[in-house]
């Protein structure tokens, strides 16, 4: 469309967690719907090479890409909003930059020069931003999100690099968007613009003048406040965009569009584009905001206090819920509580159970108990990665009578290691980037819930694990009724298990949540929610019947 790639830089100020990732994704969607080829990238200032080795409490979910890169969870938002599959080049960290520079220095590539933050680190940052414009299918617009908050010491080289890019690429090809917070002080009954003024001043001290401000606020702001922000921050009033809290993140692009944010970006770059077609997106938001029914699905995991650890699962349920026109209310159950209080008490009244991926033994006993409960009570179940492995352990213990079945991940000296280390993981000692990562093919059994869901027998899904179902136990598990409904094409790895007599019981070794898209929900999540809806309908029928028979019975509560 244009011959020179344009760059939008998204920075954040005042506090973290303002939704820079959602803002960058929303803008990506709007520009894409205007017919532009968009590429979202994230620069993370931390020193880790990637978030793969970080604790989910520190970092939230690790989002795995097709090529196996373990990336920041914002990449998940980019993929979901712009419906594109990204690569390792879309996420860069300070760790990667220093890795490259130090390797180069050791090779002697710097020819005796002193290696410094400016110019060497900033050059490497710019190269990583610009490499997209050197591809044959180059994007019209690259949206670059800078992690962290303006004022952090570690983000300085990144801000310096993008400042230099304005000089090199030209003002008409670069645009700076700053996401800030306008707090409401209830004692004074007022919104406060001072933190935004300070944050913009900090940016300007570095040499960056924002072209647009995205102001997060809990309620609508007065026009006079917008003008005040505009005046103090030297941003035209039109460029002061309100990013008011909305019930669903999928409404954010619509709010930006109402305020012409995307039109202003195009104007800044001199791009003549048609109005975006947002009908599909509007329908999605409508379905999310006005569900016909509410279901309760329990998620039983180790990090239930920290929802960011399960970001893609939460989003996948929103997509599948919108498709089925229901709201999926997630009930977060700590696996350790199940161990203490029992599944019958904590899971009573649920319409489905999801056990997510995880590492380490803590909470596994509770997960196994939760799986027993839903298997025996015909309640829909989806087990992901560790969740699938727990389902195999549960089945081995309770259906195959292997009481001490367990995973080799937790104990080395096991009588029945029904989950074992994958052969190619033997001898691996380094933690970072060494799991079975990324997309692998899987062949489905023709007669299975998975085949029904996908509608095709060869699928490709993303993985992140070291352990697998132990092939030595396959005959026994199958004999007792476990269906191995998805295998690697060479038949050596079990990727999906099912319990065929059950209403809907599926465990997958991969992570389907990573490929769910708002207007194209993942087939397994879609069918899992559908099965939960059927379960809910049936339970309601039962409760209506029992209510008419006996007025003393409690009716089953649907929502
Ligand atoms: N800990 C298990 C393994 O490494 C499961 C991993 C996961 O759930 N992502 O195989």
Coordinates of C-alpha atoms and ligand atoms in Angstrom, one line a residue:
X1 CA 0.0 0.0 0.0
X2 CA 2.8 2.4 0.9
X3 CA 6.4 2.0 0.1
X4 CA 7.9 3.1 3.4
X5 CA 7.1 1.2 6.6
X6 CA 5.5 3.4 9.3
X7 CA 6.2 2.9 13.0
X8 CA 3.9 3.5 15.9
X9 CA 5.6 3.4 19.3
X10 CA 3.4 2.7 22.3
X11 CA 4.8 3.6 25.7
X12 CA 3.3 3.6 29.1
X13 CA 3.4 6.1 32.0
X14 CA 2.3 6.6 35.6
X15 CA 1.7 3.0 36.5
X16 CA 2.0 -0.5 34.9
X17 CA -0.9 -2.7 33.9
X18 CA -2.7 0.1 32.0
X19 CA -3.4 -2.2 29.1
X20 CA -0.7 -1.1 26.7
X21 CA -0.9 -4.5 25.1
X22 CA -4.7 -4.2 24.5
X23 CA -4.2 -0.6 23.2
X24 CA -1.5 -1.8 20.7
X25 CA -3.6 -4.7 19.7
X26 CA -6.8 -2.6 19.2
X27 CA -4.9 -0.2 17.1
X28 CA -3.5 -3.1 15.1
X29 CA -7.0 -4.4 14.5
X30 CA -8.4 -1.0 13.4
X31 CA -5.5 -0.3 11.0
X32 CA -5.8 -3.9 9.6
X33 CA -9.5 -3.4 9.0
X34 CA -8.6 -0.2 7.0
X35 CA -6.7 -2.5 4.6
X36 CA -3.2 -2.0 6.0
X37 CA -0.7 -4.8 6.6
X38 CA 0.1 -4.5 10.3
X39 CA 2.7 -6.1 12.5
X40 CA 2.7 -5.9 16.3
X41 CA 5.9 -6.3 18.2
X42 CA 6.8 -6.1 21.9
X43 CA 10.2 -5.0 23.4
X44 CA 10.6 -6.2 26.9
X45 CA 13.3 -4.4 29.0
X46 CA 14.0 -7.2 31.4
X47 CA 17.2 -9.2 31.3
X48 CA 15.7 -12.7 30.9
X49 CA 16.2 -14.0 27.4
X50 CA 12.5 -14.9 27.4
X51 CA 9.8 -15.4 30.0
X52 CA 10.0 -19.2 29.7
X53 CA 11.9 -19.6 32.9
X54 CA 10.0 -17.0 34.9
X55 CA 7.5 -17.7 37.6
X56 CA 3.9 -17.1 36.5
X57 CA 3.4 -15.0 39.6
X58 CA 6.0 -12.6 38.3
X59 CA 5.2 -12.6 34.7
X60 CA 1.8 -14.2 34.1
X61 CA 1.3 -16.7 31.2
X62 CA 4.1 -17.7 28.9
X63 CA 2.6 -17.4 25.4
X64 CA 4.0 -20.0 23.0
X65 CA 4.2 -19.3 19.3
X66 CA 4.1 -21.7 16.4
X67 CA 7.9 -21.6 16.1
X68 CA 8.2 -22.5 19.7
X69 CA 9.2 -19.1 21.0
X70 CA 8.2 -18.6 24.6
X71 CA 6.9 -15.0 24.7
X72 CA 5.1 -12.3 26.7
X73 CA 1.4 -12.6 27.1
X74 CA 0.8 -9.5 25.1
X75 CA 1.7 -11.5 22.0
X76 CA -1.4 -13.4 22.8
X77 CA -3.5 -10.2 22.6
X78 CA -1.7 -9.3 19.3
X79 CA -2.5 -12.7 17.8
X80 CA -6.1 -12.6 19.0
X81 CA -7.0 -9.1 17.9
X82 CA -5.2 -9.2 14.5
X83 CA -5.9 -12.9 13.8
X84 CA -2.2 -13.4 12.8
X85 CA 0.3 -16.0 13.9
X86 CA 3.5 -14.3 15.0
X87 CA 7.1 -15.5 15.3
X88 CA 10.0 -15.2 17.7
X89 CA 11.0 -11.9 16.0
X90 CA 7.8 -10.2 17.4
X91 CA 9.2 -10.3 21.0
X92 CA 12.6 -9.0 21.9
X93 CA 14.1 -8.7 25.4
X94 CA 17.1 -6.9 26.8
X95 CA 18.5 -10.4 27.5
X96 CA 18.4 -11.3 23.8
X97 CA 20.0 -8.1 22.8
X98 CA 22.9 -8.5 25.2
X99 CA 23.2 -12.1 24.2
X100 CA 23.7 -11.1 20.6
X101 CA 26.1 -8.2 21.4
X102 CA 28.2 -10.3 23.7
X103 CA 28.5 -13.1 21.2
X104 CA 29.5 -10.6 18.6
X105 CA 32.1 -9.0 20.9
X106 CA 33.6 -12.4 21.7
X107 CA 33.9 -13.2 18.0
X108 CA 35.8 -9.9 17.6
X109 CA 33.2 -8.4 15.3
X110 CA 33.6 -4.9 16.9
X111 CA 37.2 -4.7 15.8
X112 CA 38.6 -3.4 19.0
X113 CA 35.9 -0.8 19.7
X114 CA 34.5 -0.2 23.2
X115 CA 31.1 -1.8 23.2
X116 CA 28.5 0.6 24.7
X117 CA 24.8 1.1 25.3
X118 CA 24.9 4.0 22.8
X119 CA 25.4 3.2 19.9
X120 CA 25.7 -0.6 20.1
X121 CA 22.7 -1.6 22.2
X122 CA 20.5 1.1 20.6
X123 CA 21.6 -0.1 17.1
X124 CA 20.7 -3.7 17.9
X125 CA 17.3 -2.5 19.2
X126 CA 16.6 -0.5 16.0
X127 CA 17.7 -3.4 13.8
X128 CA 15.3 -5.7 15.6
X129 CA 12.5 -3.1 15.0
X130 CA 13.4 -2.5 11.4
X131 CA 14.0 -6.1 10.3
X132 CA 10.3 -6.4 9.4
X133 CA 10.6 -3.7 6.7
X134 CA 13.3 -5.7 5.0
X135 CA 11.1 -8.7 4.5
X136 CA 9.5 -9.2 1.0
X137 CA 6.0 -9.1 2.5
X138 CA 6.8 -6.0 4.5
X139 CA 4.1 -4.5 6.7
X140 CA 2.7 -1.0 6.1
X141 CA 2.7 -0.3 9.8
X142 CA 4.8 -1.8 12.6
X143 CA 3.3 -1.2 16.1
X144 CA 6.0 -1.4 18.7
X145 CA 5.0 -1.7 22.3
X146 CA 7.7 -0.9 24.9
X147 CA 7.3 -2.9 28.1
X148 CA 7.6 -1.3 31.5
X149 CA 6.8 2.3 32.5
X150 CA 8.5 5.5 31.4
X151 CA 11.0 6.4 34.1
X152 CA 12.3 2.8 34.6
X153 CA 16.0 2.6 34.4
X154 CA 15.9 -0.5 32.2
X155 CA 13.7 0.9 29.5
X156 CA 16.0 3.9 28.8
X157 CA 17.9 2.2 25.9
X158 CA 14.6 1.4 24.3
X159 CA 13.3 4.9 24.5
X160 CA 16.6 6.3 23.2
X161 CA 16.4 3.9 20.3
X162 CA 12.9 4.9 19.3
X163 CA 13.9 8.6 19.7
X164 CA 16.7 8.0 17.2
X165 CA 14.2 6.3 14.9
X166 CA 12.2 9.4 14.6
X167 CA 15.3 11.2 13.3
X168 CA 16.2 8.4 10.9
X169 CA 12.8 7.5 9.6
X170 CA 11.3 11.0 9.6
X171 CA 8.4 12.4 11.6
X172 CA 5.9 11.5 9.0
X173 CA 6.9 7.9 9.4
X174 CA 7.0 7.6 13.1
X175 CA 4.3 8.2 15.7
X176 CA 4.4 8.1 19.5
X177 CA 1.4 7.1 21.6
X178 CA 1.6 7.3 25.3
X179 CA -0.8 5.3 27.6
X180 CA -1.4 7.0 30.9
X181 CA -3.7 7.0 33.9
X182 CA -6.1 9.7 35.0
X183 CA -6.8 8.7 38.6
X184 CA -10.1 9.7 40.3
X185 CA -9.6 11.0 43.9
X186 CA -12.9 10.2 45.6
X187 CA -12.2 12.4 48.6
X188 CA -11.8 15.4 46.3
X189 CA -14.4 14.1 43.9
X190 CA -12.0 14.9 41.0
X191 CA -10.0 13.4 38.3
X192 CA -6.3 14.3 38.4
X193 CA -4.2 15.1 35.4
X194 CA -0.9 15.8 37.2
X195 CA 0.5 12.2 36.9
X196 CA -0.1 12.4 33.2
X197 CA 1.6 15.8 32.9
X198 CA 4.6 14.4 34.8
X199 CA 4.9 11.3 32.8
X200 CA 4.8 13.3 29.5
X201 CA 7.4 15.6 30.9
X202 CA 9.6 12.6 31.6
X203 CA 9.2 11.4 28.0
X204 CA 9.9 14.9 26.7
X205 CA 13.1 15.0 28.8
X206 CA 14.2 12.0 26.8
X207 CA 13.4 13.8 23.6
X208 CA 10.1 12.1 22.8
X209 CA 7.0 14.3 22.2
X210 CA 3.9 12.1 22.2
X211 CA 1.5 12.6 19.3
X212 CA -1.4 10.9 21.0
X213 CA -2.4 10.1 24.6
X214 CA -4.5 7.2 25.6
X215 CA -5.9 8.2 29.0
X216 CA -7.1 5.3 31.1
X217 CA -9.9 6.5 33.4
X218 CA -12.7 4.8 35.4
X219 CA -15.4 7.2 34.1
X220 CA -15.9 9.6 31.2
X221 CA -13.8 12.8 31.5
X222 CA -15.1 16.3 30.9
X223 CA -14.2 18.1 27.8
X224 CA -12.5 20.7 29.9
X225 CA -10.2 18.1 31.3
X226 CA -9.3 16.9 27.9
X227 CA -8.4 20.4 26.9
X228 CA -6.3 20.8 30.0
X229 CA -4.4 17.6 29.2
X230 CA -4.0 18.8 25.7
X231 CA -2.6 22.1 26.7
X232 CA -0.2 20.8 29.3
X233 CA 1.1 17.9 27.3
X234 CA 1.2 19.7 23.9
X235 CA -1.0 17.1 22.3
X236 CA -3.9 18.3 20.1
X237 CA -7.3 17.8 21.8
X238 CA -8.3 15.2 19.2
X239 CA -5.2 13.3 20.1
X240 CA -6.3 13.0 23.7
X241 CA -8.2 9.7 23.5
X242 CA -10.1 8.4 26.5
X243 CA -9.6 4.8 27.3
X244 CA -12.4 4.4 29.8
X245 CA -12.9 1.0 31.6
X246 CA -15.1 -1.2 29.6
X247 CA -16.8 -4.6 30.5
X248 CA -14.9 -6.5 27.8
X249 CA -11.5 -5.8 26.3
X250 CA -13.0 -6.5 22.9
X251 CA -14.9 -3.3 23.1
X252 CA -11.7 -1.2 23.3
X253 CA -11.2 -1.0 19.4
X254 CA -14.8 0.2 19.1
X255 CA -14.1 2.9 21.7
X256 CA -10.9 4.0 19.9
X257 CA -12.7 4.1 16.6
X258 CA -15.5 6.3 18.0
X259 CA -12.8 8.8 18.9
X260 CA -11.1 8.6 15.5
X261 CA -7.9 7.2 16.9
X262 CA -7.1 5.1 13.9
X263 CA -8.1 7.9 11.5
X264 CA -5.6 10.1 13.2
X265 CA -2.9 7.6 12.9
X266 CA -3.5 7.3 9.2
X267 CA -3.7 11.1 8.8
X268 CA -0.3 11.4 10.6
X269 CA 1.3 9.0 8.2
X270 CA -0.5 10.5 5.2
X271 CA -2.2 7.2 4.5
X272 CA -5.5 7.3 2.6
X273 CA -7.5 4.4 3.8
X274 CA -11.2 3.4 3.8
X275 CA -13.3 3.3 7.0
X276 CA -12.9 -0.1 8.8
X277 CA -15.6 -2.7 8.6
X278 CA -16.2 -3.5 12.3
X279 CA -19.5 -5.3 12.1
X280 CA -18.2 -8.7 13.0
X281 CA -16.4 -7.2 16.0
X282 CA -19.6 -5.3 17.1
X283 CA -21.5 -8.6 17.0
X284 CA -18.9 -10.2 19.1
X285 CA -19.1 -7.5 21.7
X286 CA -22.9 -7.7 21.6
X287 CA -22.8 -11.4 22.3
X288 CA -20.3 -11.0 25.1
X289 CA -22.3 -8.2 26.7
X290 CA -25.8 -9.9 26.3
X291 CA -25.4 -13.7 26.9
X292 CA -28.6 -15.8 26.9
X293 CA -27.4 -18.0 29.7
X294 CA -24.7 -18.4 32.3
X295 CA -22.7 -21.5 32.9
X296 CA -20.3 -22.3 35.7
X297 CA -17.0 -23.9 34.7
X298 CA -14.4 -24.6 37.4
X299 CA -10.7 -24.1 36.8
X300 CA -8.6 -26.0 39.2
X301 CA -5.0 -24.9 39.3
X302 CA -2.1 -23.8 41.4
X303 CA -2.1 -20.1 40.5
X304 CA -5.8 -19.4 40.9
X305 CA -5.1 -16.1 42.7
X306 CA -3.2 -14.8 39.7
X307 CA -5.5 -14.7 36.7
X308 CA -2.8 -13.5 34.3
X309 CA -1.2 -17.0 34.6
X310 CA -4.3 -18.3 32.7
X311 CA -4.9 -15.4 30.3
X312 CA -5.4 -17.3 27.1
X313 CA -7.7 -19.8 28.8
X314 CA -9.9 -17.0 30.1
X315 CA -10.0 -15.5 26.6
X316 CA -10.7 -18.8 25.0
X317 CA -13.7 -19.2 27.2
X318 CA -14.9 -15.7 26.3
X319 CA -14.7 -16.6 22.6
X320 CA -16.4 -20.0 23.0
X321 CA -19.0 -18.4 25.3
X322 CA -19.8 -15.7 22.7
X323 CA -20.1 -18.4 20.0
X324 CA -22.5 -20.5 22.2
X325 CA -24.3 -17.2 23.4
X326 CA -23.6 -18.0 27.0
X327 CA -21.5 -16.3 29.7
X328 CA -18.9 -18.7 31.1
X329 CA -18.5 -17.9 34.7
X330 CA -15.2 -19.2 35.8
X331 CA -15.1 -20.6 39.3
X332 CA -11.5 -20.6 40.5
X333 CA -10.8 -23.5 42.8
X334 CA -7.4 -24.0 44.4
X335 CA -6.3 -27.6 43.9
X336 CA -5.0 -27.5 47.5
X337 CA -8.4 -26.7 48.8
X338 CA -9.9 -29.7 47.0
X339 CA -7.4 -31.9 48.8
X340 CA -8.5 -30.5 52.1
X341 CA -12.3 -30.2 51.6
X342 CA -13.0 -32.8 48.9
X343 CA -14.2 -32.3 45.3
X344 CA -17.8 -33.2 46.1
X345 CA -18.2 -30.1 48.3
X346 CA -16.2 -27.6 46.2
X347 CA -17.3 -28.7 42.8
X348 CA -21.0 -29.2 43.4
X349 CA -23.2 -27.4 40.8
X350 CA -20.5 -26.9 38.2
X351 CA -21.2 -27.5 34.5
X352 CA -17.7 -28.3 33.5
X353 CA -14.1 -28.6 34.8
X354 CA -10.9 -27.4 33.2
X355 CA -7.5 -28.4 34.6
X356 CA -4.8 -26.2 33.0
X357 CA -1.2 -26.8 32.4
X358 CA 1.4 -26.5 35.2
X359 CA 4.6 -27.7 36.7
X360 CA 5.5 -29.3 40.0
X361 CA 3.6 -31.6 42.3
X362 CA 1.9 -29.0 44.5
X363 CA -1.8 -29.3 44.0
X364 CA -1.7 -32.4 41.8
X365 CA -3.5 -34.6 44.4
X366 CA -6.5 -32.1 44.4
X367 CA -6.5 -32.0 40.6
X368 CA -6.7 -35.8 40.4
X369 CA -9.5 -35.8 42.9
X370 CA -11.4 -33.1 40.9
X371 CA -11.0 -35.2 37.8
X372 CA -12.4 -38.3 39.5
X373 CA -15.4 -36.3 40.6
X374 CA -16.3 -35.1 37.1
X375 CA -15.5 -38.4 35.4
X376 CA -17.8 -40.3 37.8
X377 CA -20.5 -37.6 37.6
X378 CA -20.5 -37.2 33.8
X379 CA -19.6 -33.5 34.0
X380 CA -17.7 -32.2 30.9
X381 CA -14.0 -32.1 31.3
X382 CA -11.1 -30.5 29.4
X383 CA -7.5 -31.2 30.6
X384 CA -4.7 -29.2 29.2
X385 CA -1.1 -30.5 29.3
X386 CA -0.5 -31.2 33.0
X387 CA -4.4 -31.4 33.2
X388 CA -4.3 -34.3 30.6
X389 CA -1.4 -36.0 32.5
X390 CA -3.5 -35.8 35.7
X391 CA -6.4 -37.4 33.9
X392 CA -4.2 -40.3 32.8
X393 CA -3.0 -40.7 36.4
X394 CA -6.6 -40.6 37.7
X395 CA -7.7 -43.2 35.2
X396 CA -4.8 -45.5 35.9
X397 CA -5.4 -45.3 39.6
X398 CA -9.2 -45.7 39.7
X399 CA -10.0 -47.6 36.5
X400 CA -6.8 -49.8 36.0
X401 CA -6.3 -50.3 39.7
X402 CA -2.7 -49.0 39.6
X403 CA -3.0 -47.3 43.0
X404 CA 0.5 -45.8 42.9
X405 CA 0.4 -44.5 39.4
X406 CA 2.0 -41.1 39.1
X407 CA 4.2 -38.9 37.0
X408 CA 7.9 -39.2 36.7
X409 CA 8.0 -35.4 36.9
X410 CA 7.4 -35.7 40.6
X411 CA 9.0 -38.9 41.7
X412 CA 11.9 -40.8 40.1
X413 CA 11.4 -44.1 41.9
X414 CA 7.9 -45.0 40.8
X415 CA 6.2 -48.4 40.5
X416 CA 3.8 -47.1 37.8
X417 CA 5.2 -44.0 36.0
X418 CA 2.2 -43.6 33.7
X419 CA 3.6 -40.2 32.7
X420 CA 7.2 -40.4 31.7
X421 CA 10.0 -38.2 30.5
X422 CA 10.0 -37.9 26.6
X423 CA 13.0 -39.8 25.1
X424 CA 14.5 -36.6 23.6
X425 CA 14.4 -34.9 27.0
X426 CA 16.8 -37.3 28.6
X427 CA 20.1 -35.6 29.5
X428 CA 18.6 -32.1 29.1
X429 CA 19.9 -30.0 32.0
X430 CA 19.3 -26.4 30.9
X431 CA 15.9 -25.1 31.7
X432 CA 15.5 -22.2 29.2
X433 CA 13.9 -23.1 25.9
X434 CA 14.5 -26.8 26.1
X435 CA 11.0 -28.3 26.4
X436 CA 9.1 -29.7 23.5
X437 CA 8.0 -26.3 22.2
X438 CA 5.8 -25.0 19.4
X439 CA 3.6 -26.5 16.7
X440 CA 3.5 -30.2 16.0
X441 CA 1.0 -32.2 13.9
X442 CA -1.4 -34.7 15.4
X443 CA -3.7 -37.3 13.8
X444 CA -7.2 -37.8 15.2
X445 CA -9.2 -41.0 15.6
X446 CA -12.2 -40.8 13.2
X447 CA -14.7 -41.7 15.9
X448 CA -13.9 -39.2 18.7
X449 CA -15.1 -36.0 20.3
X450 CA -11.9 -34.3 19.1
X451 CA -12.7 -35.3 15.5
X452 CA -16.2 -34.0 15.9
X453 CA -14.8 -30.7 17.2
X454 CA -12.1 -30.1 14.6
X455 CA -13.9 -31.7 11.6
X456 CA -10.6 -32.7 10.2
X457 CA -8.2 -35.6 11.0
X458 CA -4.9 -33.7 10.9
X459 CA -4.5 -30.9 13.3
X460 CA -1.6 -28.6 14.4
X461 CA -1.3 -27.5 17.9
X462 CA 1.3 -25.7 20.1
X463 CA 3.1 -27.6 22.9
X464 CA 5.2 -26.8 26.0
X465 CA 6.1 -29.9 28.0
X466 CA 8.8 -32.4 28.9
X467 CA 6.7 -35.4 29.9
X468 CA 4.3 -37.7 28.0
X469 CA 1.9 -40.6 28.4
X470 CA 4.1 -43.7 29.0
X471 CA 3.6 -45.9 26.0
X472 CA 4.2 -49.1 28.2
X473 CA 0.8 -48.4 29.8
X474 CA -1.2 -47.8 26.6
X475 CA -2.6 -51.4 26.3
X476 CA -3.9 -51.4 29.8
X477 CA -5.4 -47.9 29.7
X478 CA -7.1 -48.7 26.4
X479 CA -8.4 -52.0 27.6
X480 CA -10.1 -50.2 30.5
X481 CA -11.8 -47.8 28.1
X482 CA -9.5 -44.8 27.7
X483 CA -9.4 -43.7 24.1
X484 CA -6.1 -42.5 22.7
X485 CA -7.8 -40.3 20.2
X486 CA -4.9 -38.1 19.0
X487 CA -1.4 -39.4 18.2
X488 CA 1.7 -37.9 16.6
X489 CA 1.8 -38.9 12.9
X490 CA 4.5 -41.6 13.7
X491 CA 2.1 -42.9 16.4
X492 CA 4.8 -42.6 19.1
X493 CA 3.3 -39.8 21.2
X494 CA -0.2 -39.7 22.7
X495 CA -1.5 -36.1 22.2
X496 CA -5.2 -36.6 23.1
X497 CA -7.1 -38.9 25.5
X498 CA -10.9 -39.3 25.8
X499 CA -13.3 -41.3 27.9
X500 CA -15.9 -42.3 25.2
X501 CA -18.7 -43.3 27.6
X502 CA -18.5 -39.9 29.2
X503 CA -20.6 -37.0 27.9
X504 CA -17.4 -35.0 27.0
X505 CA -14.1 -35.9 28.5
X506 CA -11.0 -34.7 26.6
X507 CA -7.4 -34.3 27.7
X508 CA -4.8 -32.8 25.4
X509 CA -1.1 -32.7 25.7
X510 CA -1.0 -29.4 23.8
X511 CA -2.3 -25.9 24.6
X512 CA -5.5 -25.3 22.5
X513 CA -6.1 -22.0 24.3
X514 CA -3.2 -20.4 22.5
X515 CA -4.9 -20.7 19.1
X516 CA -8.4 -19.5 20.0
X517 CA -9.4 -16.3 18.3
X518 CA -12.4 -14.0 19.2
X519 CA -14.4 -14.5 16.1
X520 CA -13.0 -18.0 15.5
X521 CA -13.1 -19.9 18.9
X522 CA -11.0 -23.0 19.3
X523 CA -13.0 -26.1 18.4
X524 CA -12.3 -27.9 21.7
X525 CA -13.3 -24.9 23.8
X526 CA -16.3 -24.4 21.6
X527 CA -17.5 -28.0 22.0
X528 CA -16.5 -28.1 25.7
X529 CA -18.7 -25.1 26.4
X530 CA -21.5 -26.7 24.3
X531 CA -21.3 -29.9 26.3
X532 CA -21.4 -27.8 29.5
X533 CA -24.5 -26.1 28.2
X534 CA -26.1 -29.4 27.5
X535 CA -25.2 -30.5 31.0
X536 CA -26.7 -27.3 32.5
X537 CA -29.9 -27.8 30.5
X538 CA -30.2 -31.4 31.7
X539 CA -29.6 -30.4 35.3
X540 CA -32.2 -27.7 35.1
X541 CA -34.7 -30.2 33.7
X542 CA -34.0 -32.5 36.6
X543 CA -34.4 -29.7 39.1
X544 CA -37.7 -28.6 37.6
X545 CA -38.9 -32.2 37.8
X546 CA -37.8 -32.6 41.4
X547 CA -39.2 -29.2 42.3
X548 CA -42.7 -30.3 41.0
X549 CA -42.4 -33.6 42.9
X550 CA -41.2 -32.2 46.1
X551 CA -41.2 -28.6 47.2
X552 CA -38.5 -29.2 49.7
X553 CA -35.8 -29.9 47.2
X554 CA -33.4 -27.1 46.3
X555 CA -33.5 -26.3 42.6
X556 CA -30.2 -26.5 40.8
X557 CA -29.0 -23.0 40.4
X558 CA -28.0 -22.3 36.8
X559 CA -26.2 -19.0 37.3
Ligands
LIG1 N1 4.9 -30.3 33.7 C1 4.3 -31.0 32.6 C2 5.4 -31.4 31.6 O1 6.4 -30.7 31.5 C3 3.2 -30.3 32.0 C4 3.6 -29.0 31.3 C5 2.5 -28.1 31.0 O2 1.4 -28.3 31.6 N2 2.7 -27.1 30.3 O3 5.2 -32.3 30.8

